[in-house]
Structures are given as structure tokens and as C-alpha cells.
Coordinates of C-alpha atoms in Angstrom, one line a residue:
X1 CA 150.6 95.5 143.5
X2 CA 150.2 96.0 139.6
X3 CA 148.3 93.1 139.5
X4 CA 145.8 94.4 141.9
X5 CA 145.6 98.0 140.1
X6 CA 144.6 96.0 137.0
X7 CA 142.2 93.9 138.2
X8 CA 140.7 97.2 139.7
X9 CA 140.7 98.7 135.8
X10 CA 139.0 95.4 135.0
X11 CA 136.7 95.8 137.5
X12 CA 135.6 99.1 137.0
X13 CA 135.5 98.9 133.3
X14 CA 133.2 96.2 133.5
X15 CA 130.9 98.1 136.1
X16 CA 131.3 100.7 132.6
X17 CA 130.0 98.3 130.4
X18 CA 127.6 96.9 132.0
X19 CA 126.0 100.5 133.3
X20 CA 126.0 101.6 129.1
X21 CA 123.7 98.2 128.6
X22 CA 121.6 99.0 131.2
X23 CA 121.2 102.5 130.2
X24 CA 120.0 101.2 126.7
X25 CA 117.8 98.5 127.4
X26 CA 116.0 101.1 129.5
X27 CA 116.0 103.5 126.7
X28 CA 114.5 100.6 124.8
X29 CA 112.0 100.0 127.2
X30 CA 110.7 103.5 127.0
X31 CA 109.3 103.0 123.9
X32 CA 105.4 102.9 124.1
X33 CA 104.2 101.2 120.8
X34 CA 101.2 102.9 119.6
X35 CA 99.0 100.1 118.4
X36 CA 97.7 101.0 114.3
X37 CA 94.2 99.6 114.1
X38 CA 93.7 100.0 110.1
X39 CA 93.8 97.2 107.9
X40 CA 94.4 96.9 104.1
X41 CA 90.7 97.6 103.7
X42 CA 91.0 101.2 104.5
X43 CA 93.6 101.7 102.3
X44 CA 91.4 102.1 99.3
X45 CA 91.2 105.6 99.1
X46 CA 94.5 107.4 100.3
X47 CA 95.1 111.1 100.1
X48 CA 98.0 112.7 100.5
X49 CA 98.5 116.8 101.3
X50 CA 101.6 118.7 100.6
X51 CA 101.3 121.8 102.8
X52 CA 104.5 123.6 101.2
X53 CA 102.5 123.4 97.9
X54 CA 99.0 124.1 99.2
X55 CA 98.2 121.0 97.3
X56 CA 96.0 117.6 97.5
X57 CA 97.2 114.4 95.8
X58 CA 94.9 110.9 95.5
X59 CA 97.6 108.7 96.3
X60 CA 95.1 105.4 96.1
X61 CA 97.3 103.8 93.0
X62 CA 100.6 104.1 95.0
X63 CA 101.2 100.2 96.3
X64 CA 104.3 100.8 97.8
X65 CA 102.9 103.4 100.0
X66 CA 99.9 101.5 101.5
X67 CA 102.7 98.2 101.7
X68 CA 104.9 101.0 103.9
X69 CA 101.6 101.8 106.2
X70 CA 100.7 98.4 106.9
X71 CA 104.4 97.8 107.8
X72 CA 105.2 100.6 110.4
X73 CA 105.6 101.0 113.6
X74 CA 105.1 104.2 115.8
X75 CA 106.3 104.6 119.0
X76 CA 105.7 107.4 121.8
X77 CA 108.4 109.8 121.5
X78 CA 109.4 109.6 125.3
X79 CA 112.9 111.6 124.5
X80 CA 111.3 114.7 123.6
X81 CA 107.7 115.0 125.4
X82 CA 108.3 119.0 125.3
X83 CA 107.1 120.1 121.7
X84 CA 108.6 122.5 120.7
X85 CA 108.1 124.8 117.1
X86 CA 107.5 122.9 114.4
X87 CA 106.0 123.0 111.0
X88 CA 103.1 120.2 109.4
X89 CA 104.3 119.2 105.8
X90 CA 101.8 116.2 105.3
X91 CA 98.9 115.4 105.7
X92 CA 98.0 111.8 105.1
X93 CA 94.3 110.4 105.1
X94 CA 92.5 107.5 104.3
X95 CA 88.8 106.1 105.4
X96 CA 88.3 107.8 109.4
X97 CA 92.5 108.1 109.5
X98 CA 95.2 110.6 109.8
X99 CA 99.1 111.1 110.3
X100 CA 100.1 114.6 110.3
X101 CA 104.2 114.4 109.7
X102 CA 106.3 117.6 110.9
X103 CA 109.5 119.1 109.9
X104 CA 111.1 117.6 113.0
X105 CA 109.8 114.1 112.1
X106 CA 107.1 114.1 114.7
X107 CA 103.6 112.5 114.2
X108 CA 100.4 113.2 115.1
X109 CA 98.3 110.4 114.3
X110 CA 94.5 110.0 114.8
X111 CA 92.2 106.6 114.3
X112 CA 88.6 106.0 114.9
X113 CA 88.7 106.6 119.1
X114 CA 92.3 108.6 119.5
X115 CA 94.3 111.1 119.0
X116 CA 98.3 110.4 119.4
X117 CA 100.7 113.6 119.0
X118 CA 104.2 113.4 119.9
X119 CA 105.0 109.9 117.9
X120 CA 107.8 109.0 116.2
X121 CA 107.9 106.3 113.3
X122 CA 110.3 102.9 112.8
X123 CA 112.9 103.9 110.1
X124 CA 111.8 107.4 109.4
X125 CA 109.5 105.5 107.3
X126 CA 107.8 109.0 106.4
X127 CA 111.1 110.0 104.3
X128 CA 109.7 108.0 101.8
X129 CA 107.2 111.1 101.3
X130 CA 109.8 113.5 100.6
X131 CA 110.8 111.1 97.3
X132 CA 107.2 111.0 96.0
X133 CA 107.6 114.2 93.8
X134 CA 110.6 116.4 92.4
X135 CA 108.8 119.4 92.6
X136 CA 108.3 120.1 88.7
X137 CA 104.5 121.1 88.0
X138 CA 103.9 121.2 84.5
X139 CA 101.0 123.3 82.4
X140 CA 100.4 122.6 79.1
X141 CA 100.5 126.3 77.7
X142 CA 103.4 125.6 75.5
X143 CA 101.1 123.9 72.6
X144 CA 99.6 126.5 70.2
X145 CA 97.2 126.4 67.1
X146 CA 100.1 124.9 64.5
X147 CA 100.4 121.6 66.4
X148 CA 98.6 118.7 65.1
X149 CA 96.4 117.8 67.6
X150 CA 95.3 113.5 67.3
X151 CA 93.4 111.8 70.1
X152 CA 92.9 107.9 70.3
X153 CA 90.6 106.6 73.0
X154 CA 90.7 103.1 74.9
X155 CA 88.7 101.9 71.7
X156 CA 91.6 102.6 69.3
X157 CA 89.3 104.8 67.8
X158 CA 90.6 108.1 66.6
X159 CA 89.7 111.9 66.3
X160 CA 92.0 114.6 64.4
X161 CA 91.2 117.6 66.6
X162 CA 90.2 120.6 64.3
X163 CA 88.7 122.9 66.6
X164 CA 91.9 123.3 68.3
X165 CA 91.2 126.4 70.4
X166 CA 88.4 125.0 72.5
X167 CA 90.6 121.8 73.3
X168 CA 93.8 123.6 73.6
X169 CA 91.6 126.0 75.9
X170 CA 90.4 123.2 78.3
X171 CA 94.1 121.5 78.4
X172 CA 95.7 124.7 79.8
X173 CA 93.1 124.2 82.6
X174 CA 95.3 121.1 83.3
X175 CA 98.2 121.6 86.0
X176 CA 100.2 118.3 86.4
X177 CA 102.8 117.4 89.8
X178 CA 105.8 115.4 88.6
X179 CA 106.2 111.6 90.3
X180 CA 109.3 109.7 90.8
X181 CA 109.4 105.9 91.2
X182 CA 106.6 105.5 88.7
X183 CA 106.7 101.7 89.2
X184 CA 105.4 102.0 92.5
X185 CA 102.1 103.2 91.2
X186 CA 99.1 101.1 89.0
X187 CA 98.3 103.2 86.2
X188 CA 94.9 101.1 85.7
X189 CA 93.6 101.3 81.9
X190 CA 94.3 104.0 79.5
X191 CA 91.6 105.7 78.9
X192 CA 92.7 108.3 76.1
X193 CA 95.8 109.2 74.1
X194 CA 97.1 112.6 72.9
X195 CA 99.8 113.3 70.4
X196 CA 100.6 116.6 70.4
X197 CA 103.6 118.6 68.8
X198 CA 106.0 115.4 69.5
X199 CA 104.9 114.1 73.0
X200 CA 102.4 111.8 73.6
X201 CA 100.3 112.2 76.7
X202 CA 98.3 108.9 78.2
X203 CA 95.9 109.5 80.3
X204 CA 94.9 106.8 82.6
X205 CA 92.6 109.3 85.4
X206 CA 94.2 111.6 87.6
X207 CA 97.4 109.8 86.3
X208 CA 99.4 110.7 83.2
X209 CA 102.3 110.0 81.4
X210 CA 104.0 112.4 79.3
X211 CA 106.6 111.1 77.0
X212 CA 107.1 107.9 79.5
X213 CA 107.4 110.3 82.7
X214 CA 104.9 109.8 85.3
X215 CA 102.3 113.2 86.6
X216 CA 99.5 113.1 88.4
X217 CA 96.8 115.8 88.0
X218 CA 96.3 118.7 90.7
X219 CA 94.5 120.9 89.1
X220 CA 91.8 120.4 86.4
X221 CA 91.0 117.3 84.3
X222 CA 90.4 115.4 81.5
X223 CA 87.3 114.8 81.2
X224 CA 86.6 117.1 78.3
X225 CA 88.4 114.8 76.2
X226 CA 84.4 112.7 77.0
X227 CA 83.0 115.3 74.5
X228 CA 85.1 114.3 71.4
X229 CA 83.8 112.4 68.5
X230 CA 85.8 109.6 67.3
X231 CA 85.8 107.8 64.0
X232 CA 85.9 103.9 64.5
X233 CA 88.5 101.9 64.4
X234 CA 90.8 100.9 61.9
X235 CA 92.7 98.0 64.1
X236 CA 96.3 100.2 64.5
X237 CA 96.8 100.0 68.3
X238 CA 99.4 103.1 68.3
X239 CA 100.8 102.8 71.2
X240 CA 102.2 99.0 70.8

């Protein structure tokens, strides 16, 4: 008799089992893939907006991030076709592309001929936008009229800035977002150096570095630093 009661455990048990795998391959076979239909060649010009900051970065030198898009995966989000509230916080665009990421890791994404809402992504491979930044936007209004003020361009030529209010004028125009993982970015060439007070900014286009930390520029520019006379060179290549 106890043997039959166990091999009725055994039995059942197994039914168990065997409903759970069922129950997950079919939960597997719900999801849709959404077929991505850019290649690296739209990938040239990538813009990222952060909708909590209200602002607009030019992620085109970020490798890592157009390695992670041509990687991912999206899937219909089967599990939860009821949207409920949510919040957009990015806003990712390149050539006639567009994911819009929400707060409750939703995706709406849009190609050339459709619109998708209600995807999820492989991974949360999105988190990787909420380590771009730290946050920390840095002016420049700190610098006043007793610094010493030298600017050295891609030439190695120099300029000792004496009309210091003008220039420090158009670099507090200059608002800067904070990067992490600055070696998943190519800076491209220097264009300019500034040494300042004791920091040294590099500017290499909409990104600089400021004492070896990595910005990139949402508000204003550089370009004044186009207008300055330089002396020629004398061969010292400061920053070697």
C-alpha cells in the first residue's frame, strides 16, 4: 500500500514538473521579436534627450552605445499589453529612428515604416543610459580677472589672453554635463587648450575634459576661442 501512495506522489509530481516547463516554454513563445532594420550606417549621428533635464546630448562619439544598439533585441511586451501611467525619460534618435524609453522600462520604438509601443528590450539593455551621466553640470563662473588665462591651439601655437573679460564673458556662456565611462567615447583631435587658475580644459568639440574628467557641452560653445590670435610655435607640446 505505501508503495502505491508513493508512486502516486511520483506521479503527480512529475505531472508538476512537467506543467511548470510547459508553462515556460509558452511564456517563451509569446515573445514577438520586433525585427531592427538599422545598420551601423545610421549610427553616425546619435542624439540622445534627457527629459528630466530638459536637455539634448550628441551622443555620435559614444562606441559603446552604438555597439549596444546593434546588439539588442526587443521583444513585444505580451505580459503587460494594458499601459498603464508612465513617464518618457529618453529619447534616442539617429538618421529616420527613435526609441522612446519610460520609467517602467517600456519602449516605443519607430523606424522608417512603423511604429512599435509597448516593447520591452533583452537585458534592460537601456540601463546602460541611466550610467551615461552623474548629474553634475558645471559652469565656468568660478574664474575671475586674477587668473592667468593661456590658450594653446592644435598648432601648439600659443596666446596669453589679456582681454580677459570678453573671453571670460563668452566661457560663462559655456554649461557642461558630466560623463562617466569616458573610455567609451572618441574624443577625436584636440582642437584647443586652456589653462586657467590650475585646471586645464581640452576641448576636442562638443567634448571636453577638465582636469582628466570627461563633459560634454549642453549649452553654448567654443567657438569663440576661433577669434584668438596666436603667436607661432615654439615646438613645446604642453600637454605631453
Amino acid at each position: 500500500m505505501k508503495n502505491k501512495i508513493l508512486i502516486i506522489l511520483i506521479l503527480i509530481g512529475s505531472l508538476f514538473i512537467c506543467g511548470c516547463d510547459d508553462n515556460q516554454q509558452n511564456n517563451n513563445n509569446q515573445k514577438e521579436e520586433v525585427t531592427i532594420t538599422y545598420t551601423e550606417s545610421n549610427l553616425n549621428n546619435v542624439s540622445l534627450t534627457i527629459n528630466e533635464l530638459d536637455i539634448t546630448l550628441d551622443l555620435s562619439n559614444n562606441s559603446y552605445l552604438k555597439t549596444l544598439l546593434l546588439s539588442i533585441k526587443l521583444y513585444k511586451n505580451n505580459d503587460n499589453a494594458n499601459l498603464g501611467d508612465r513617464t518618457s525619460k529618453y529619447v534616442l534618435s539617429f538618421s529616420n529612428y527613435e526609441f522612446t524609453i519610460y520609467d517602467d522600462k517600456t519602449i516605443c520604438y519607430i523606424d522608417n515604416k512603423n511604429e512599435y509601443d509597448n516593447l520591452v528590450v533583452d537585458n534592460d539593455a537601456f540601463d546602460y543610459l541611466d550610467s551615461l551621466f552623474d548629474g553634475s553640470v558645471l559652469n565656468f563662473n568660478n574664474y575671475t580677472l586674477d587668473n592667468t588665462i593661456k590658450v594653446i591651439n592644435s598648432k601648439s601655437d600659443s596666446a596669453d589672453i589679456t582681454e580677459k573679460t570678453e573671453f571670460l564673458s563668452n566661457l560663462k556662456q559655456v554649461k557642461c554635463l558630466k560623463l562617466e565611462n569616458k573610455d567609451h567615447y572618441q574624443l577625436g583631435d584636440l582642437k584647443y587648450q586652456i589653462f586657467i587658475s590650475e585646471d586645464v580644459i581640452k576641448v576636442y568639440g562638443n567634448l571636453v575634459t577638465i582636469n582628466e574628467e570627461l563633459y560634454i557641452v549642453t549649452e553654448g560653445n567654443f567657438d569663440f576661442l576661433n577669434n584668438i590670435k596666436f603667436s607661432s610655435s615654439s615646438g613645446w607640446l604642453p600637454w605631453i
